[in-house]
Short mmCIF file of C-alpha atoms in Angstrom, two decimals:
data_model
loop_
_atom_site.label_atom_id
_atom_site.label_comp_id
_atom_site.label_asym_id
_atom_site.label_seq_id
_atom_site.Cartn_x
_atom_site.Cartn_y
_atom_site.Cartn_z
CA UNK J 246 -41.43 -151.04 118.91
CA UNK J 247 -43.05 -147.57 119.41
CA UNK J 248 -43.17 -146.22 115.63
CA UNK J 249 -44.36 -142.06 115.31
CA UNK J 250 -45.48 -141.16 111.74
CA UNK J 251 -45.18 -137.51 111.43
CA UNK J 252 -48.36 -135.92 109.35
CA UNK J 253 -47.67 -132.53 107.74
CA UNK J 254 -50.03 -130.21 106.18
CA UNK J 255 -49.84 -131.10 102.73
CA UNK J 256 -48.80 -134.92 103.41
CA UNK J 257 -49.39 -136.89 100.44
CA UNK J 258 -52.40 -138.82 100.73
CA UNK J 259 -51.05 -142.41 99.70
CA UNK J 260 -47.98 -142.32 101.31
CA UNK J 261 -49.02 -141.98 104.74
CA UNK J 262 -52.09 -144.47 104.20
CA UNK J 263 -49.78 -147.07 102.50
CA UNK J 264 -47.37 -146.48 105.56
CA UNK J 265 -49.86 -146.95 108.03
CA UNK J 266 -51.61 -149.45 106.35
CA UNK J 267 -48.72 -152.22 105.95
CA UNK J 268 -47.75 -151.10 109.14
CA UNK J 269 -51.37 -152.15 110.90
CA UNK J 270 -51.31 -154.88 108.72
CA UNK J 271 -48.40 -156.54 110.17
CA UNK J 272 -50.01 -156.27 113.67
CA UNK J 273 -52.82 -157.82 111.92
CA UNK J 274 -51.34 -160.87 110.73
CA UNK J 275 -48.04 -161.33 113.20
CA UNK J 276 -50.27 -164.04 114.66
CA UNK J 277 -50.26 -166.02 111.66
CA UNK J 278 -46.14 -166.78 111.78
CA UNK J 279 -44.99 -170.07 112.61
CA UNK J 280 -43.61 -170.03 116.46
CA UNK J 281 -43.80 -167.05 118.58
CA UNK J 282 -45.31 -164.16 117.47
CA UNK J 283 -43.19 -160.68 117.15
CA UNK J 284 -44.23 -158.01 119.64
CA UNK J 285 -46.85 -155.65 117.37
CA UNK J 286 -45.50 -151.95 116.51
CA UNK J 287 -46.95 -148.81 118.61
CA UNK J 288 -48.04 -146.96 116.13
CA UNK J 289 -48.73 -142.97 116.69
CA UNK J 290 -49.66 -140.79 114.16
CA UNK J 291 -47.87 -137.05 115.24
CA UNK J 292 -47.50 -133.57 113.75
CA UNK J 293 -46.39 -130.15 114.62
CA UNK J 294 -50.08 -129.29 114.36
CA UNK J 295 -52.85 -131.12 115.59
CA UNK J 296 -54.68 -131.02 113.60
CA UNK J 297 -53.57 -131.66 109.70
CA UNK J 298 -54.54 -131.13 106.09
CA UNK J 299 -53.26 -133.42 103.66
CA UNK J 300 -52.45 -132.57 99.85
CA UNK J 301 -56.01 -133.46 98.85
CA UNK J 302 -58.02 -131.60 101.80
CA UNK J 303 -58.66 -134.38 104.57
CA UNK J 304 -58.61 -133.69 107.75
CA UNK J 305 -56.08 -135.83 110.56
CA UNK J 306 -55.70 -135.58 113.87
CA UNK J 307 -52.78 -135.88 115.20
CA UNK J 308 -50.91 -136.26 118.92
CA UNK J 309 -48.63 -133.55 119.85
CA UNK J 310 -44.97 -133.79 118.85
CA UNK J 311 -43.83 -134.75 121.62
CA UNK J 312 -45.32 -138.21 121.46
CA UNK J 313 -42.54 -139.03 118.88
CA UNK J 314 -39.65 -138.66 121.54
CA UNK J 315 -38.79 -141.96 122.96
CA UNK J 316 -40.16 -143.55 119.42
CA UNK J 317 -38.12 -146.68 118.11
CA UNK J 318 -38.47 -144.89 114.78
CA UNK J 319 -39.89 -141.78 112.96
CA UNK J 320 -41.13 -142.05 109.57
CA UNK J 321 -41.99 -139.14 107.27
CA UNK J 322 -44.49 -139.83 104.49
CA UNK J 323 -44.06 -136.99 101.41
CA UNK J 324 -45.09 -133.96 100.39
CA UNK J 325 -47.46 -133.77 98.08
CA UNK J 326 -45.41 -131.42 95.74
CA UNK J 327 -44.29 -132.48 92.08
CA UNK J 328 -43.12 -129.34 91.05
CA UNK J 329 -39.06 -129.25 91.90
CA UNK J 330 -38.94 -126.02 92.18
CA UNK J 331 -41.84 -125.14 94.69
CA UNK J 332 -40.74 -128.46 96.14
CA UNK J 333 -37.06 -127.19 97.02
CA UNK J 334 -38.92 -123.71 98.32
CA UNK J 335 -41.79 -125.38 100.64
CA UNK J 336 -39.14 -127.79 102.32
CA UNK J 337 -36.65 -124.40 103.07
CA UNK J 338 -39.79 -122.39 103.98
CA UNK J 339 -40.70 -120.94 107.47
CA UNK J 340 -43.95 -123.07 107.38
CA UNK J 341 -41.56 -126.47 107.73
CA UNK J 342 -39.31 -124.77 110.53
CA UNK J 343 -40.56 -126.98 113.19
CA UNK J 344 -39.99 -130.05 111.30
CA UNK J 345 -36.98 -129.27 110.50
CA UNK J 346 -36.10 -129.33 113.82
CA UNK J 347 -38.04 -132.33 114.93
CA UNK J 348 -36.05 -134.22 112.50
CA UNK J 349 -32.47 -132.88 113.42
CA UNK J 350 -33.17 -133.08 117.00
CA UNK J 351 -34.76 -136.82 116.41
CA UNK J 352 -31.32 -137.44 114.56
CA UNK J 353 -28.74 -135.92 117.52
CA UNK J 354 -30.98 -138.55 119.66
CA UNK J 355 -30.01 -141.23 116.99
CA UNK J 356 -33.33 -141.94 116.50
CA UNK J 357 -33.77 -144.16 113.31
CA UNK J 358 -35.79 -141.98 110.30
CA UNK J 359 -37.11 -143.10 107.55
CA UNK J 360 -38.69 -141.31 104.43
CA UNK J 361 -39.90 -141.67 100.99
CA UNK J 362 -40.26 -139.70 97.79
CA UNK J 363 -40.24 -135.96 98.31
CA UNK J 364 -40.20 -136.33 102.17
CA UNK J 365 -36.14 -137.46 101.44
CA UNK J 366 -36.29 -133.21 100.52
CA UNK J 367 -37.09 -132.51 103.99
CA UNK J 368 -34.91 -134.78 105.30
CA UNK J 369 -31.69 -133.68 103.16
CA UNK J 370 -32.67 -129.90 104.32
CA UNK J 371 -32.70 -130.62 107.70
CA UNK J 372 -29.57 -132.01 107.53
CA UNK J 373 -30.01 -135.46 108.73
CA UNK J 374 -28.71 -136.96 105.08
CA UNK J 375 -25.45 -135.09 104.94
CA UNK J 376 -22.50 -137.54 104.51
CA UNK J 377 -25.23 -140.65 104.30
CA UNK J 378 -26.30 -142.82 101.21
CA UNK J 379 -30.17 -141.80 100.15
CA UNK J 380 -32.28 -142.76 97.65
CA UNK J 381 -35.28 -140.60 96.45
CA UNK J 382 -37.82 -140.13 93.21
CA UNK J 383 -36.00 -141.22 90.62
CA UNK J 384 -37.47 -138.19 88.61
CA UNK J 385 -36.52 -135.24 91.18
CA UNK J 386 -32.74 -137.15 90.87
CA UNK J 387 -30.98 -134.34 89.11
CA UNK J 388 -32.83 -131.75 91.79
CA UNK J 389 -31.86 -133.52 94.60
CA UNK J 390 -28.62 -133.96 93.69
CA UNK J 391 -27.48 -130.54 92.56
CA UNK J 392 -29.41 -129.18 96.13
CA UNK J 393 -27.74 -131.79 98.41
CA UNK J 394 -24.29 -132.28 97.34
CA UNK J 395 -22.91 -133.64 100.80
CA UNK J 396 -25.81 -136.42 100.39
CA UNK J 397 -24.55 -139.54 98.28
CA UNK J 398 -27.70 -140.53 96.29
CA UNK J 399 -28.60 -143.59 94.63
CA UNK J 400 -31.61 -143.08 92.80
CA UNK J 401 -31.73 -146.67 91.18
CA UNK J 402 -32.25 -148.08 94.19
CA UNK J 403 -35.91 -148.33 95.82
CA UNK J 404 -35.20 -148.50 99.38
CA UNK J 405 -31.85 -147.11 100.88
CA UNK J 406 -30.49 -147.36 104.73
CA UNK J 407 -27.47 -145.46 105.83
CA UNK J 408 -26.39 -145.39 109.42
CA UNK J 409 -29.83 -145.42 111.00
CA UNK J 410 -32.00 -143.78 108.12
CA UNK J 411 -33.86 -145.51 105.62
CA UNK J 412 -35.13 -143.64 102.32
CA UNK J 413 -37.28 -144.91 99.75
CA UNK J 414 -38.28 -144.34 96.33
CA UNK J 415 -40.58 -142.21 94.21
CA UNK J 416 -44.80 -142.38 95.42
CA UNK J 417 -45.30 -145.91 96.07
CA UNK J 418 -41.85 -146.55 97.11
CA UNK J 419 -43.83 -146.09 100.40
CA UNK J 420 -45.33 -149.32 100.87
CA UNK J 421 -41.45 -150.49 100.14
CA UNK J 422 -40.83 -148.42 103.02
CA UNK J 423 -42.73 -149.52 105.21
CA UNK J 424 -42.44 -153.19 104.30
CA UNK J 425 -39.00 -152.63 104.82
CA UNK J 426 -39.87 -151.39 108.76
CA UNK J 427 -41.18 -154.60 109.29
CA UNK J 428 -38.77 -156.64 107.68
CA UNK J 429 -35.83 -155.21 110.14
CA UNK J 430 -38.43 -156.87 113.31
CA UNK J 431 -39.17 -159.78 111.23
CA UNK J 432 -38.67 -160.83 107.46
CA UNK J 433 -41.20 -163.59 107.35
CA UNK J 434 -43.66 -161.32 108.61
CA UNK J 435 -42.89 -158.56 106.32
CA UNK J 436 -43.05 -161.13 103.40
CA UNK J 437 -46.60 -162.53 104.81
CA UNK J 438 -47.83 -158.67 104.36
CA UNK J 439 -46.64 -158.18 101.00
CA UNK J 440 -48.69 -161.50 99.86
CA UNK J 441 -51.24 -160.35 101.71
CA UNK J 442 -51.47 -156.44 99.71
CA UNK J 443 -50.05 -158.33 96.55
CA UNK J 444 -46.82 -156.02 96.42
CA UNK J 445 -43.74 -157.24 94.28
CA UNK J 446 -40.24 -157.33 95.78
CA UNK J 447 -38.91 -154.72 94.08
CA UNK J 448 -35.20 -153.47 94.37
CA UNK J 449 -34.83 -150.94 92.25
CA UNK J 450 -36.70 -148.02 90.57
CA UNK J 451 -34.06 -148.54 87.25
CA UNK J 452 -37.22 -150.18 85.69
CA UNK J 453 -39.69 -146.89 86.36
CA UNK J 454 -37.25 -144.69 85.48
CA UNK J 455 -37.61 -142.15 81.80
CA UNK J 456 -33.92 -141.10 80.73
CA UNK J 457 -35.65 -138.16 78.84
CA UNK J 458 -37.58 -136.43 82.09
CA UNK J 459 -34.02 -136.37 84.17
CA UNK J 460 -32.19 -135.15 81.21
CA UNK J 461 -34.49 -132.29 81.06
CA UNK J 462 -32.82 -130.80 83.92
CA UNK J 463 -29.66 -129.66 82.38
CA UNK J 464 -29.71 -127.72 78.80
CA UNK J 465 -26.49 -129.72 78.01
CA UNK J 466 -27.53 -133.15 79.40
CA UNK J 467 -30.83 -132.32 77.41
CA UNK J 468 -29.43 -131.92 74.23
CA UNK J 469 -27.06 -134.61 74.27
CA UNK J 470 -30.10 -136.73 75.29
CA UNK J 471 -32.27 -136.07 71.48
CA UNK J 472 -29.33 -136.14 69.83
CA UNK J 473 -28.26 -139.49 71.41
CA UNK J 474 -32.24 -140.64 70.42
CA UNK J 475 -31.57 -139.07 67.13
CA UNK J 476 -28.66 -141.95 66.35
CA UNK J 477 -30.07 -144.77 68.32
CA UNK J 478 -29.76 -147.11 65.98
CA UNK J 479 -25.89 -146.06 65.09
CA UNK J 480 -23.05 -146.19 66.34
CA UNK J 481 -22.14 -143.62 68.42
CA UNK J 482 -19.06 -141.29 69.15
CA UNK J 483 -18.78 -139.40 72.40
CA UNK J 484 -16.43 -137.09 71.16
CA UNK J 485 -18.58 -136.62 68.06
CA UNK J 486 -21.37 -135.34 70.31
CA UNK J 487 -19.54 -133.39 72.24
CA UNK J 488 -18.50 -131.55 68.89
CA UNK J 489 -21.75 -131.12 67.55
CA UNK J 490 -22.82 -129.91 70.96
CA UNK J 491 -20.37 -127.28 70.72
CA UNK J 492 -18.36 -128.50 74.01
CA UNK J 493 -15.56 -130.64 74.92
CA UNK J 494 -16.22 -134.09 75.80
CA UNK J 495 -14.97 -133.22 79.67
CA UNK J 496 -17.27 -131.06 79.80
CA UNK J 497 -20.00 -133.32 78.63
CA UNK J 498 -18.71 -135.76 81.15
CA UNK J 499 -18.56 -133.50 83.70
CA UNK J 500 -22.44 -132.22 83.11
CA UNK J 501 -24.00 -135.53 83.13
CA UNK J 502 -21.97 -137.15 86.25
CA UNK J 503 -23.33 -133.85 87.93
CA UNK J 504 -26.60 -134.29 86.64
CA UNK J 505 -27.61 -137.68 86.45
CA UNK J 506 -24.80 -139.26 88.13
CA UNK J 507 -23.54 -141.03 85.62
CA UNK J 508 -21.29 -141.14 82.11
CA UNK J 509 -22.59 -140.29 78.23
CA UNK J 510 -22.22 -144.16 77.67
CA UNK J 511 -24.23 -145.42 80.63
CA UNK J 512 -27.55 -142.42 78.92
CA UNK J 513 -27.13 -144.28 75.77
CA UNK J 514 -27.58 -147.86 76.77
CA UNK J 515 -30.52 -146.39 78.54
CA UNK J 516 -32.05 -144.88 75.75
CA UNK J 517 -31.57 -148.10 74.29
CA UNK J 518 -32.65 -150.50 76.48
CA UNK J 519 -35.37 -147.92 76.69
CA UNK J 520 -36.26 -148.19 73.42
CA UNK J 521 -35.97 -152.08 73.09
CA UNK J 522 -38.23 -152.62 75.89
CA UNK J 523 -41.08 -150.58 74.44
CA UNK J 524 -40.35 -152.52 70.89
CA UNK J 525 -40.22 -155.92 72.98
CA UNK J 526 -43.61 -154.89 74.42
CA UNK J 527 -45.51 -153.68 70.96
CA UNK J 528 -44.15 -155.66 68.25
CA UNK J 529 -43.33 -159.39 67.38
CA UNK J 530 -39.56 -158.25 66.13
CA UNK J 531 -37.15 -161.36 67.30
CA UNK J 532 -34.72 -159.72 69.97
CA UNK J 533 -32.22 -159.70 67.26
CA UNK J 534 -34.43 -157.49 65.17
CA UNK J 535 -35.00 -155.08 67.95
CA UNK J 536 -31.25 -155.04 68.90
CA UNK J 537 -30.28 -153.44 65.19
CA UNK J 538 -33.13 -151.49 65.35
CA UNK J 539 -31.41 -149.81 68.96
CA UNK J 540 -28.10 -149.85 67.43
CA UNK J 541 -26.24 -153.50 68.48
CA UNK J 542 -25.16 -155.50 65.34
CA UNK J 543 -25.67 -158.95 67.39
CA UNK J 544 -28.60 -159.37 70.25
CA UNK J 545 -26.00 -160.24 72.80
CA UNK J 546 -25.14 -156.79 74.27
CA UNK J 547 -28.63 -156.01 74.23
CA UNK J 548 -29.56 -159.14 76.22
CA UNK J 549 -26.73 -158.44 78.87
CA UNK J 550 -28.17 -154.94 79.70
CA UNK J 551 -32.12 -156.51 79.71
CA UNK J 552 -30.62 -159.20 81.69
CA UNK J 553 -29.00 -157.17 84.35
CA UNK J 554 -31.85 -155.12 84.35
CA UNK J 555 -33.78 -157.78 85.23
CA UNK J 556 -31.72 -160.07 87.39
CA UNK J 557 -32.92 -162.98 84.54
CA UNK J 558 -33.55 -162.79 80.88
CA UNK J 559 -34.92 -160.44 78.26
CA UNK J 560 -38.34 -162.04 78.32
CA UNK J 561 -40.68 -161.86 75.91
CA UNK J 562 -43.59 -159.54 75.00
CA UNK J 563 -46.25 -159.71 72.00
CA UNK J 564 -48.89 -156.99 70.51
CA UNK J 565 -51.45 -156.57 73.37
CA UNK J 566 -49.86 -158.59 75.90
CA UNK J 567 -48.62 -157.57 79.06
CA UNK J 568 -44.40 -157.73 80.47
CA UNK J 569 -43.29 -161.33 80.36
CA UNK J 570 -41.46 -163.17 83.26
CA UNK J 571 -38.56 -161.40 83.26
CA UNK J 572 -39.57 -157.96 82.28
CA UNK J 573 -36.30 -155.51 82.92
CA UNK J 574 -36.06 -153.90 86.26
CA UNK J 575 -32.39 -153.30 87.47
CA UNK J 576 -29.23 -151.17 86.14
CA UNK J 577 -27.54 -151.09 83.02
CA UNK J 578 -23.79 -152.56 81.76
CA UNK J 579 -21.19 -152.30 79.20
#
């Protein structure tokens, strides 16, 4: 399989060495599999230029373009942007033309794509997510979403594939990426290079994710955020907020399903499981404890939403120690 990794000036360091790296792993270690071998990948590293700079100043050469036609896939590491709104203006700007069109052309020769973190920006603005399922950082969410609004995103979710392109979450959602790559040739390979580079399986970004940084995005999402962390340990009235917010409660739900794709309720039990989490982690409080102190009258609620968070249990963490087995991870419920 004949894989081109497209390098653009200001490619973020990490993300194309973690793609590359799992990626020469795997040709590395295919030999140690049980039975036959898989064929190893072709790997070419490609750019409109080259010869590239990468956020941090190194130098890469790369082969022309044109090496990537033909390719089995094309992957594009990110940017190395954080800001959202220099982000949304480098990926539109005249320096990014030509791989914008790389990418669309790549796509009307169904060639499979694959991205990660702010490189799913470049993709959505070339067109190649419109009417597709994408996941991206799980903190440029609300940016993505507003931009891209023929894109379907699911931000919880650390790796994404949608007829023939695969997206990936925030920084090191790379090396998910790219583990992913080698998981569609083979899955006991791909699982033999994550023991190998000592990467968790890791399905979602839910985990990573601070309800307060994606609020900050809309003034209304914002405000119902601190005065949702205000009351976390009462219970709370949606309608009541929307009042003291000074809009109607449609409009509240309205603003956060644009923003953050999602209802008032589903913020809250964020904020709470937020909240329990960090008291699970720093103080001996029993789980009932912490569930008043996040406002549930009985720990059982509270255990549900850890527990679907985490695909298991609540777990179990003391002063000074680290997450126990079971350490929350996934979505939240009712």
């Amino acid at each position: 399989m004949k894989i081109a990794v497209l390098a653009l000036d200001g490619v973020f360091d990490s993300g194309i060495s973690a793609v590359l790296d799992v990626l020469h792993c795997a040709n590395a270690l295919r030999g140690q599999l049980a039975g036959a071998a898989p064929p190893a990948f072709e790997i070419h590293t490609v750019g409109v230029r080259r010869r590239v700079r990468t956020g941090l100043g190194h130098r890469i050469d790369a082969e022309p373009a044109s090496a990537a036609q033909g390719a089995g896939l094309l992957v594009l590491p990110a940017l190395m942007e954080r800001r959202p709104a220099a982000l949304l203006e480098t990926v539109a700007s005249p320096a990014h033309r030509s791989a914008r069109r790389l990418l669309a052309e790549a796509r009307e020769r169904r060639t499979p794509l694959a991205s990660s973190c702010t490189g799913t920006f470049l993709l959505a603005e070339s067109g190649v997510l419109d009417g597709l399922r994408a996941t991206t950082s799980w903190w440029l969410a609300p940016v993505f979403r507003d931009r891209y609004r023929r894109v379907t995103l699911e931000e919880a979710r650390m790796v994404t594939t949608s007829d023939g392109v695969t997206t990936a979450g925030a920084a090191f959602g790379h090396l998910d990426l790219a583990l992913s790559v080698v998981g569609m040739r083979s899955p006991a390979l791909a699982d033999l290079v994550r023991h190998y580079l000592v990467v968790d399986d890791r399905a979602s970004q839910a985990a990573y994710a601070i309800p307060g940084a994606m609020a900050r995005h809309d003034p209304l999402v914002a405000a119902f955020e601190q005065w949702a962390r205000a009351r976390i340990a009462e219970p709370l009235s949606i309608a009541e907020a929307a009042r003291d917010l000074g809009v109607s409660e449609r409009t509240l739900q309205r603003t956060m399903a644009r923003t953050l794709g999602c209802s008032p309720i589903r913020l809250v039990q964020d904020l709470r499981v937020e909240q329990a989490e960090h008291l699970l982690r720093t103080t001996a409080l029993p789980l009932a404890a912490v569930a008043r102190r996040v406002g549930y009258e009985s720990p059982g609620p509270l255990r549900a939403l850890l527990r679907r968070r985490s695909g298991g249990g609540p777990g179990r963490v003391g002063p000074g120690r680290g997450p126990a087995s079971g350490a929350p991870r996934t979505g939240g419920g009712p």
